[in-house]
Amino acid sequence: RTPAPQPLAQTAGVPAPAVSPQLVSLLSDIFNRYSEATSSDSSWEAGKQQLAELEERWQATGLSGQQAVTVLAQLRQEIAWDAMPHETFVRFYRFVFHLCKEARRKHLQVGTAVDLWRLVLTGRFRLLDRFCRFLADQHGVLHVVTEDQWRQVLDFSRTVHEDLSNFDANSAWVCLLDDFVDYVRSAAGIWASHSGDCCVCGDAPADVPLHVVPHSGSKRRSPDLDAVTQQLLAMPLSTSQAQQLHTACAGDAAYVGAVSYAAAG
């Protein structure tokens, strides 16, 4: 049985201590075991249990959150993630999420996530600076980054063109990335027309700050819902029913229900 690592003395607000060879060895061992656990044919429950045990081993050192980020930064040359093959880097990137969570948490603090993205995605994500500015504009709105959001940012960085020309809003992107694309296009003066095409309406400087508040459920309505809405809107309504429509929330499922009720009356 591997002996439990000795906790490192930590003080709030004090940077992580110098990295010892023992800590480097522990980190390497945990990453190798993580790779085995996530690539094996074991059940989801078994993999989840192994991951929890690995997180516990690492957190027993007293390192988590920003202090874990500091340790990674100190080990940049030793780990050399810039030179990793793609498949290895994907595993390492996903591993980092678990490595830098606060103890007993399922997410990253947004500040920790931003520091990590700047650390591991520099040179791999051309929109990284704009993405980090976008996150800074969400101060007070976005507090944490989930594992699903963390993973999709890497997928986005590898598959979506720098000019966003191949971004498909109807794909299963998390709402955070939908809102980021809206942010970039708005800052560049690109607006989507009703037909879904894009037109260039001006060339705003890329560094112009634009405050966009993300909204829940930012995924676009399905074509079926749009078709039903258009049919209902074409129905003749009384004055009182028309007022009811104008005060209803467009795009919401409750809105369609209200219109259906008004039309039936």
PDB file of C-alpha atoms in Angstrom:
ATOM      1  CA  ARG A   1       0.000   0.000   0.000  1.00  0.00           C
ATOM      2  CA  THR A   2       1.373   3.426  -0.928  1.00  0.00           C
ATOM      3  CA  PRO A   3       2.013   5.491   2.227  1.00  0.00           C
ATOM      4  CA  ALA A   4      -0.061   8.634   2.578  1.00  0.00           C
ATOM      5  CA  PRO A   5       1.849  11.801   1.587  1.00  0.00           C
ATOM      6  CA  GLN A   6       2.792  14.179   4.346  1.00  0.00           C
ATOM      7  CA  PRO A   7       0.764  17.420   4.357  1.00  0.00           C
ATOM      8  CA  LEU A   8       2.676  20.517   3.341  1.00  0.00           C
ATOM      9  CA  ALA A   9       2.549  23.434   5.726  1.00  0.00           C
ATOM     10  CA  GLN A  10       0.253  26.063   4.223  1.00  0.00           C
ATOM     11  CA  THR A  11      -0.711  29.543   5.295  1.00  0.00           C
ATOM     12  CA  ALA A  12      -3.587  31.491   3.773  1.00  0.00           C
ATOM     13  CA  GLY A  13      -2.328  33.985   1.220  1.00  0.00           C
ATOM     14  CA  VAL A  14       1.146  32.440   1.058  1.00  0.00           C
ATOM     15  CA  PRO A  15       2.322  30.963  -2.275  1.00  0.00           C
ATOM     16  CA  ALA A  16       2.819  27.223  -2.513  1.00  0.00           C
ATOM     17  CA  PRO A  17       6.205  26.025  -1.221  1.00  0.00           C
ATOM     18  CA  ALA A  18       9.079  24.944  -3.423  1.00  0.00           C
ATOM     19  CA  VAL A  19       8.304  21.729  -5.241  1.00  0.00           C
ATOM     20  CA  SER A  20      10.134  18.725  -3.829  1.00  0.00           C
ATOM     21  CA  PRO A  21      11.194  15.626  -5.796  1.00  0.00           C
ATOM     22  CA  GLN A  22       8.715  13.646  -3.693  1.00  0.00           C
ATOM     23  CA  LEU A  23       5.866  15.899  -4.801  1.00  0.00           C
ATOM     24  CA  VAL A  24       6.906  15.577  -8.444  1.00  0.00           C
ATOM     25  CA  SER A  25       6.969  11.794  -8.079  1.00  0.00           C
ATOM     26  CA  LEU A  26       3.540  11.816  -6.437  1.00  0.00           C
ATOM     27  CA  LEU A  27       2.080  13.992  -9.183  1.00  0.00           C
ATOM     28  CA  SER A  28       3.513  11.730 -11.882  1.00  0.00           C
ATOM     29  CA  ASP A  29       2.151   8.628 -10.182  1.00  0.00           C
ATOM     30  CA  ILE A  30      -1.321  10.137  -9.770  1.00  0.00           C
ATOM     31  CA  PHE A  31      -1.423  11.213 -13.415  1.00  0.00           C
ATOM     32  CA  ASN A  32      -0.414   7.737 -14.587  1.00  0.00           C
ATOM     33  CA  ARG A  33      -3.088   6.161 -12.405  1.00  0.00           C
ATOM     34  CA  TYR A  34      -5.626   8.716 -13.630  1.00  0.00           C
ATOM     35  CA  SER A  35      -4.779   7.827 -17.237  1.00  0.00           C
ATOM     36  CA  GLU A  36      -5.265   4.143 -16.478  1.00  0.00           C
ATOM     37  CA  ALA A  37      -8.546   4.743 -14.662  1.00  0.00           C
ATOM     38  CA  THR A  38     -10.038   6.874 -17.430  1.00  0.00           C
ATOM     39  CA  SER A  39      -8.899   4.683 -20.312  1.00  0.00           C
ATOM     40  CA  SER A  40      -9.714   1.277 -18.818  1.00  0.00           C
ATOM     41  CA  ASP A  41     -12.773  -0.830 -19.530  1.00  0.00           C
ATOM     42  CA  SER A  42     -13.919  -0.668 -15.912  1.00  0.00           C
ATOM     43  CA  SER A  43     -17.423   0.489 -15.077  1.00  0.00           C
ATOM     44  CA  TRP A  44     -18.290   4.158 -14.677  1.00  0.00           C
ATOM     45  CA  GLU A  45     -18.801   3.673 -10.935  1.00  0.00           C
ATOM     46  CA  ALA A  46     -15.414   1.977 -10.558  1.00  0.00           C
ATOM     47  CA  GLY A  47     -13.706   4.752 -12.508  1.00  0.00           C
ATOM     48  CA  LYS A  48     -15.440   7.378 -10.403  1.00  0.00           C
ATOM     49  CA  GLN A  49     -14.264   5.675  -7.213  1.00  0.00           C
ATOM     50  CA  GLN A  50     -10.667   5.506  -8.472  1.00  0.00           C
ATOM     51  CA  LEU A  51     -10.778   9.188  -9.375  1.00  0.00           C
ATOM     52  CA  ALA A  52     -12.069  10.104  -5.913  1.00  0.00           C
ATOM     53  CA  GLU A  53      -9.213   8.159  -4.318  1.00  0.00           C
ATOM     54  CA  LEU A  54      -6.637   9.921  -6.507  1.00  0.00           C
ATOM     55  CA  GLU A  55      -8.086  13.332  -5.660  1.00  0.00           C
ATOM     56  CA  GLU A  56      -7.903  12.428  -1.973  1.00  0.00           C
ATOM     57  CA  ARG A  57      -4.229  11.451  -2.281  1.00  0.00           C
ATOM     58  CA  TRP A  58      -3.351  14.743  -3.932  1.00  0.00           C
ATOM     59  CA  GLN A  59      -5.436  16.906  -1.606  1.00  0.00           C
ATOM     60  CA  ALA A  60      -3.807  15.202   1.375  1.00  0.00           C
ATOM     61  CA  THR A  61      -0.696  17.239   0.513  1.00  0.00           C
ATOM     62  CA  GLY A  62      -2.653  20.387   1.364  1.00  0.00           C
ATOM     63  CA  LEU A  63      -2.529  21.625  -2.224  1.00  0.00           C
ATOM     64  CA  SER A  64      -5.697  22.598  -4.082  1.00  0.00           C
ATOM     65  CA  GLY A  65      -7.135  25.576  -5.935  1.00  0.00           C
ATOM     66  CA  GLN A  66      -4.688  28.398  -6.614  1.00  0.00           C
ATOM     67  CA  GLN A  67      -1.828  26.702  -4.762  1.00  0.00           C
ATOM     68  CA  ALA A  68      -2.133  23.700  -7.070  1.00  0.00           C
ATOM     69  CA  VAL A  69      -1.997  26.100 -10.031  1.00  0.00           C
ATOM     70  CA  THR A  70       1.231  27.540  -8.613  1.00  0.00           C
ATOM     71  CA  VAL A  71       2.754  24.065  -8.364  1.00  0.00           C
ATOM     72  CA  LEU A  72       1.827  23.313 -11.979  1.00  0.00           C
ATOM     73  CA  ALA A  73       3.399  26.578 -13.118  1.00  0.00           C
ATOM     74  CA  GLN A  74       6.608  25.660 -11.293  1.00  0.00           C
ATOM     75  CA  LEU A  75       6.617  22.264 -13.007  1.00  0.00           C
ATOM     76  CA  ARG A  76       6.004  23.551 -16.514  1.00  0.00           C
ATOM     77  CA  GLN A  77       9.423  22.556 -17.830  1.00  0.00           C
ATOM     78  CA  GLU A  78       9.361  19.158 -16.119  1.00  0.00           C
ATOM     79  CA  ILE A  79       5.858  18.258 -17.352  1.00  0.00           C
ATOM     80  CA  ALA A  80       6.386  19.831 -20.811  1.00  0.00           C
ATOM     81  CA  TRP A  81       2.708  19.771 -21.746  1.00  0.00           C
ATOM     82  CA  ASP A  82       3.466  22.001 -24.744  1.00  0.00           C
ATOM     83  CA  ALA A  83       5.206  19.035 -26.392  1.00  0.00           C
ATOM     84  CA  MET A  84       2.628  16.386 -25.489  1.00  0.00           C
ATOM     85  CA  PRO A  85       0.917  14.450 -28.298  1.00  0.00           C
ATOM     86  CA  HIS A  86      -2.733  15.373 -28.646  1.00  0.00           C
ATOM     87  CA  GLU A  87      -4.214  12.339 -26.876  1.00  0.00           C
ATOM     88  CA  THR A  88      -1.828  12.701 -23.943  1.00  0.00           C
ATOM     89  CA  PHE A  89      -2.533  16.421 -23.678  1.00  0.00           C
ATOM     90  CA  VAL A  90      -6.302  15.812 -23.629  1.00  0.00           C
ATOM     91  CA  ARG A  91      -5.861  13.441 -20.682  1.00  0.00           C
ATOM     92  CA  PHE A  92      -3.539  15.898 -18.954  1.00  0.00           C
ATOM     93  CA  TYR A  93      -5.958  18.792 -19.546  1.00  0.00           C
ATOM     94  CA  ARG A  94      -8.838  16.823 -18.011  1.00  0.00           C
ATOM     95  CA  PHE A  95      -6.590  15.702 -15.157  1.00  0.00           C
ATOM     96  CA  VAL A  96      -5.728  19.314 -14.332  1.00  0.00           C
ATOM     97  CA  PHE A  97      -9.393  20.056 -13.618  1.00  0.00           C
ATOM     98  CA  HIS A  98      -9.424  17.471 -10.818  1.00  0.00           C
ATOM     99  CA  LEU A  99      -5.979  18.483  -9.619  1.00  0.00           C
ATOM    100  CA  CYS A 100      -6.885  22.127  -9.036  1.00  0.00           C
ATOM    101  CA  LYS A 101     -10.376  21.868  -7.584  1.00  0.00           C
ATOM    102  CA  GLU A 102     -10.900  22.980  -4.029  1.00  0.00           C
ATOM    103  CA  ALA A 103     -11.241  20.019  -1.682  1.00  0.00           C
ATOM    104  CA  ARG A 104     -14.683  18.387  -1.740  1.00  0.00           C
ATOM    105  CA  ARG A 105     -15.851  20.591  -4.631  1.00  0.00           C
ATOM    106  CA  LYS A 106     -17.118  19.488  -8.039  1.00  0.00           C
ATOM    107  CA  HIS A 107     -16.102  22.632  -9.921  1.00  0.00           C
ATOM    108  CA  LEU A 108     -13.305  25.167 -10.335  1.00  0.00           C
ATOM    109  CA  GLN A 109     -13.519  28.724  -9.111  1.00  0.00           C
ATOM    110  CA  VAL A 110     -13.633  30.906 -12.219  1.00  0.00           C
ATOM    111  CA  GLY A 111     -10.419  32.737 -11.250  1.00  0.00           C
ATOM    112  CA  THR A 112      -8.604  29.422 -10.898  1.00  0.00           C
ATOM    113  CA  ALA A 113      -9.965  28.246 -14.250  1.00  0.00           C
ATOM    114  CA  VAL A 114      -8.785  31.421 -16.011  1.00  0.00           C
ATOM    115  CA  ASP A 115      -5.282  31.059 -14.551  1.00  0.00           C
ATOM    116  CA  LEU A 116      -5.188  27.432 -15.678  1.00  0.00           C
ATOM    117  CA  TRP A 117      -6.385  28.217 -19.192  1.00  0.00           C
ATOM    118  CA  ARG A 118      -3.692  30.870 -19.536  1.00  0.00           C
ATOM    119  CA  LEU A 119      -1.163  28.355 -18.259  1.00  0.00           C
ATOM    120  CA  VAL A 120      -2.012  25.276 -20.346  1.00  0.00           C
ATOM    121  CA  LEU A 121      -3.794  26.636 -23.444  1.00  0.00           C
ATOM    122  CA  THR A 122      -1.372  29.402 -24.418  1.00  0.00           C
ATOM    123  CA  GLY A 123      -0.273  28.559 -27.962  1.00  0.00           C
ATOM    124  CA  ARG A 124      -3.184  26.155 -28.408  1.00  0.00           C
ATOM    125  CA  PHE A 125      -6.189  28.519 -28.301  1.00  0.00           C
ATOM    126  CA  ARG A 126      -5.969  31.572 -30.551  1.00  0.00           C
ATOM    127  CA  LEU A 127      -8.990  33.222 -28.948  1.00  0.00           C
ATOM    128  CA  LEU A 128      -7.631  32.707 -25.434  1.00  0.00           C
ATOM    129  CA  ASP A 129      -7.093  36.398 -24.605  1.00  0.00           C
ATOM    130  CA  ARG A 130     -10.568  37.353 -25.794  1.00  0.00           C
ATOM    131  CA  PHE A 131     -12.077  34.407 -23.940  1.00  0.00           C
ATOM    132  CA  CYS A 132     -10.398  35.511 -20.709  1.00  0.00           C
ATOM    133  CA  ARG A 133     -11.592  39.103 -21.243  1.00  0.00           C
ATOM    134  CA  PHE A 134     -15.102  37.756 -21.786  1.00  0.00           C
ATOM    135  CA  LEU A 135     -14.899  35.858 -18.493  1.00  0.00           C
ATOM    136  CA  ALA A 136     -13.650  38.991 -16.727  1.00  0.00           C
ATOM    137  CA  ASP A 137     -16.753  40.805 -17.989  1.00  0.00           C
ATOM    138  CA  GLN A 138     -18.874  38.169 -16.261  1.00  0.00           C
ATOM    139  CA  HIS A 139     -17.587  39.231 -12.835  1.00  0.00           C
ATOM    140  CA  GLY A 140     -20.382  38.783 -10.332  1.00  0.00           C
ATOM    141  CA  VAL A 141     -22.369  36.602 -12.747  1.00  0.00           C
ATOM    142  CA  LEU A 142     -20.133  33.611 -13.431  1.00  0.00           C
ATOM    143  CA  HIS A 143     -18.591  32.167 -10.275  1.00  0.00           C
ATOM    144  CA  VAL A 144     -17.591  28.596 -11.110  1.00  0.00           C
ATOM    145  CA  VAL A 145     -16.599  26.459 -14.093  1.00  0.00           C
ATOM    146  CA  THR A 146     -18.051  22.961 -14.361  1.00  0.00           C
ATOM    147  CA  GLU A 147     -16.223  19.930 -15.690  1.00  0.00           C
ATOM    148  CA  ASP A 148     -18.400  19.937 -18.816  1.00  0.00           C
ATOM    149  CA  GLN A 149     -17.544  23.595 -19.493  1.00  0.00           C
ATOM    150  CA  TRP A 150     -13.862  22.884 -18.870  1.00  0.00           C
ATOM    151  CA  ARG A 151     -13.794  20.024 -21.363  1.00  0.00           C
ATOM    152  CA  GLN A 152     -15.735  21.869 -24.052  1.00  0.00           C
ATOM    153  CA  VAL A 153     -13.364  24.848 -23.996  1.00  0.00           C
ATOM    154  CA  LEU A 154     -10.601  22.537 -25.230  1.00  0.00           C
ATOM    155  CA  ASP A 155     -12.905  21.064 -27.891  1.00  0.00           C
ATOM    156  CA  PHE A 156     -13.865  24.598 -28.957  1.00  0.00           C
ATOM    157  CA  SER A 157     -10.211  25.675 -29.184  1.00  0.00           C
ATOM    158  CA  ARG A 158      -9.419  22.760 -31.517  1.00  0.00           C
ATOM    159  CA  THR A 159     -12.470  22.705 -33.790  1.00  0.00           C
ATOM    160  CA  VAL A 160     -13.788  26.273 -34.153  1.00  0.00           C
ATOM    161  CA  HIS A 161     -11.993  28.644 -36.521  1.00  0.00           C
ATOM    162  CA  GLU A 162     -10.531  31.866 -35.192  1.00  0.00           C
ATOM    163  CA  ASP A 163     -13.100  33.869 -37.196  1.00  0.00           C
ATOM    164  CA  LEU A 164     -15.904  31.654 -35.783  1.00  0.00           C
ATOM    165  CA  SER A 165     -17.104  30.975 -39.327  1.00  0.00           C
ATOM    166  CA  ASN A 166     -17.738  27.297 -38.631  1.00  0.00           C
ATOM    167  CA  PHE A 167     -19.380  27.712 -35.213  1.00  0.00           C
ATOM    168  CA  ASP A 168     -22.756  25.965 -35.168  1.00  0.00           C
ATOM    169  CA  ALA A 169     -25.049  27.456 -32.524  1.00  0.00           C
ATOM    170  CA  ASN A 170     -27.358  24.461 -32.833  1.00  0.00           C
ATOM    171  CA  SER A 171     -24.636  22.040 -31.765  1.00  0.00           C
ATOM    172  CA  ALA A 172     -24.415  20.849 -28.187  1.00  0.00           C
ATOM    173  CA  TRP A 173     -22.075  23.584 -26.961  1.00  0.00           C
ATOM    174  CA  VAL A 174     -22.511  24.736 -23.375  1.00  0.00           C
ATOM    175  CA  CYS A 175     -24.257  28.101 -23.023  1.00  0.00           C
ATOM    176  CA  LEU A 176     -21.003  29.688 -21.829  1.00  0.00           C
ATOM    177  CA  LEU A 177     -19.495  29.192 -25.294  1.00  0.00           C
ATOM    178  CA  ASP A 178     -22.674  30.358 -27.047  1.00  0.00           C
ATOM    179  CA  ASP A 179     -22.424  33.584 -25.069  1.00  0.00           C
ATOM    180  CA  PHE A 180     -18.710  33.926 -25.819  1.00  0.00           C
ATOM    181  CA  VAL A 181     -19.369  33.696 -29.557  1.00  0.00           C
ATOM    182  CA  ASP A 182     -22.093  36.352 -29.247  1.00  0.00           C
ATOM    183  CA  TYR A 183     -19.606  38.510 -27.334  1.00  0.00           C
ATOM    184  CA  VAL A 184     -16.884  38.227 -29.990  1.00  0.00           C
ATOM    185  CA  ARG A 185     -19.254  38.801 -32.894  1.00  0.00           C
ATOM    186  CA  SER A 186     -20.835  41.807 -31.212  1.00  0.00           C
ATOM    187  CA  ALA A 187     -17.446  43.342 -30.449  1.00  0.00           C
ATOM    188  CA  ALA A 188     -16.415  42.841 -34.089  1.00  0.00           C
ATOM    189  CA  GLY A 189     -19.661  44.323 -35.401  1.00  0.00           C
ATOM    190  CA  ILE A 190     -20.959  41.020 -36.747  1.00  0.00           C
ATOM    191  CA  TRP A 191     -24.654  40.422 -36.282  1.00  0.00           C
ATOM    192  CA  ALA A 192     -26.704  37.399 -37.243  1.00  0.00           C
ATOM    193  CA  SER A 193     -29.580  38.132 -39.609  1.00  0.00           C
ATOM    194  CA  HIS A 194     -32.987  36.514 -39.290  1.00  0.00           C
ATOM    195  CA  SER A 195     -31.988  33.933 -41.889  1.00  0.00           C
ATOM    196  CA  GLY A 196     -29.038  32.830 -39.807  1.00  0.00           C
ATOM    197  CA  ASP A 197     -26.434  34.387 -42.127  1.00  0.00           C
ATOM    198  CA  CYS A 198     -23.886  36.872 -40.845  1.00  0.00           C
ATOM    199  CA  CYS A 199     -23.066  40.318 -42.146  1.00  0.00           C
ATOM    200  CA  VAL A 200     -20.210  42.629 -41.310  1.00  0.00           C
ATOM    201  CA  CYS A 201     -21.519  45.906 -39.957  1.00  0.00           C
ATOM    202  CA  GLY A 202     -18.284  47.534 -38.916  1.00  0.00           C
ATOM    203  CA  ASP A 203     -14.799  46.838 -37.620  1.00  0.00           C
ATOM    204  CA  ALA A 204     -14.741  47.591 -33.926  1.00  0.00           C
ATOM    205  CA  PRO A 205     -11.339  47.245 -32.220  1.00  0.00           C
ATOM    206  CA  ALA A 206     -10.847  43.769 -30.777  1.00  0.00           C
ATOM    207  CA  ASP A 207      -9.941  45.182 -27.357  1.00  0.00           C
ATOM    208  CA  VAL A 208     -13.121  47.220 -26.908  1.00  0.00           C
ATOM    209  CA  PRO A 209     -14.713  45.946 -23.677  1.00  0.00           C
ATOM    210  CA  LEU A 210     -18.277  44.779 -24.091  1.00  0.00           C
ATOM    211  CA  HIS A 211     -20.324  43.750 -21.084  1.00  0.00           C
ATOM    212  CA  VAL A 212     -22.544  40.811 -21.917  1.00  0.00           C
ATOM    213  CA  VAL A 213     -24.567  39.182 -19.177  1.00  0.00           C
ATOM    214  CA  PRO A 214     -24.961  35.463 -19.868  1.00  0.00           C
ATOM    215  CA  HIS A 215     -28.491  34.177 -19.645  1.00  0.00           C
ATOM    216  CA  SER A 216     -29.624  30.706 -18.788  1.00  0.00           C
ATOM    217  CA  GLY A 217     -30.908  28.554 -21.604  1.00  0.00           C
ATOM    218  CA  SER A 218     -29.172  30.556 -24.308  1.00  0.00           C
ATOM    219  CA  LYS A 219     -29.555  27.703 -26.786  1.00  0.00           C
ATOM    220  CA  ARG A 220     -31.623  28.691 -29.790  1.00  0.00           C
ATOM    221  CA  ARG A 221     -35.238  27.595 -30.091  1.00  0.00           C
ATOM    222  CA  SER A 222     -35.879  24.515 -32.161  1.00  0.00           C
ATOM    223  CA  PRO A 223     -37.238  25.033 -35.710  1.00  0.00           C
ATOM    224  CA  ASP A 224     -40.461  23.254 -34.712  1.00  0.00           C
ATOM    225  CA  LEU A 225     -41.123  25.739 -31.937  1.00  0.00           C
ATOM    226  CA  ASP A 226     -40.448  28.669 -34.265  1.00  0.00           C
ATOM    227  CA  ALA A 227     -42.907  27.284 -36.843  1.00  0.00           C
ATOM    228  CA  VAL A 228     -45.658  26.859 -34.252  1.00  0.00           C
ATOM    229  CA  THR A 229     -45.066  30.368 -32.951  1.00  0.00           C
ATOM    230  CA  GLN A 230     -45.340  31.874 -36.429  1.00  0.00           C
ATOM    231  CA  GLN A 231     -48.637  30.067 -37.067  1.00  0.00           C
ATOM    232  CA  LEU A 232     -50.099  31.261 -33.790  1.00  0.00           C
ATOM    233  CA  LEU A 233     -48.963  34.829 -34.365  1.00  0.00           C
ATOM    234  CA  ALA A 234     -50.813  34.840 -37.711  1.00  0.00           C
ATOM    235  CA  MET A 235     -54.145  34.161 -36.019  1.00  0.00           C
ATOM    236  CA  PRO A 236     -56.526  37.138 -35.556  1.00  0.00           C
ATOM    237  CA  LEU A 237     -56.707  38.285 -31.943  1.00  0.00           C
ATOM    238  CA  SER A 238     -58.844  40.728 -30.000  1.00  0.00           C
ATOM    239  CA  THR A 239     -57.300  43.886 -28.519  1.00  0.00           C
ATOM    240  CA  SER A 240     -57.095  42.382 -25.029  1.00  0.00           C
ATOM    241  CA  GLN A 241     -55.515  39.211 -26.397  1.00  0.00           C
ATOM    242  CA  ALA A 242     -52.964  41.232 -28.376  1.00  0.00           C
ATOM    243  CA  GLN A 243     -51.973  43.087 -25.201  1.00  0.00           C
ATOM    244  CA  GLN A 244     -51.486  39.760 -23.494  1.00  0.00           C
ATOM    245  CA  LEU A 245     -49.135  38.694 -26.273  1.00  0.00           C
ATOM    246  CA  HIS A 246     -47.017  41.837 -26.037  1.00  0.00           C
ATOM    247  CA  THR A 247     -46.499  41.353 -22.325  1.00  0.00           C
ATOM    248  CA  ALA A 248     -45.618  37.672 -22.681  1.00  0.00           C
ATOM    249  CA  CYS A 249     -41.994  36.602 -22.821  1.00  0.00           C
ATOM    250  CA  ALA A 250     -41.057  35.856 -26.429  1.00  0.00           C
ATOM    251  CA  GLY A 251     -39.129  32.675 -26.969  1.00  0.00           C
ATOM    252  CA  ASP A 252     -40.292  31.039 -23.752  1.00  0.00           C
ATOM    253  CA  ALA A 253     -42.307  27.851 -23.772  1.00  0.00           C
ATOM    254  CA  ALA A 254     -44.852  29.563 -21.510  1.00  0.00           C
ATOM    255  CA  TYR A 255     -45.250  32.202 -24.213  1.00  0.00           C
ATOM    256  CA  VAL A 256     -46.364  29.615 -26.761  1.00  0.00           C
ATOM    257  CA  GLY A 257     -48.805  28.208 -24.226  1.00  0.00           C
ATOM    258  CA  ALA A 258     -50.263  31.666 -23.587  1.00  0.00           C
ATOM    259  CA  VAL A 259     -50.696  32.303 -27.298  1.00  0.00           C
ATOM    260  CA  SER A 260     -52.388  28.931 -27.797  1.00  0.00           C
ATOM    261  CA  TYR A 261     -54.793  29.692 -24.970  1.00  0.00           C
ATOM    262  CA  ALA A 262     -55.589  33.148 -26.382  1.00  0.00           C
ATOM    263  CA  ALA A 263     -56.172  31.789 -29.884  1.00  0.00           C
ATOM    264  CA  ALA A 264     -58.460  29.026 -28.592  1.00  0.00           C
ATOM    265  CA  GLY A 265     -60.551  31.645 -26.732  1.00  0.00           C
TER     266      GLY A 265
END
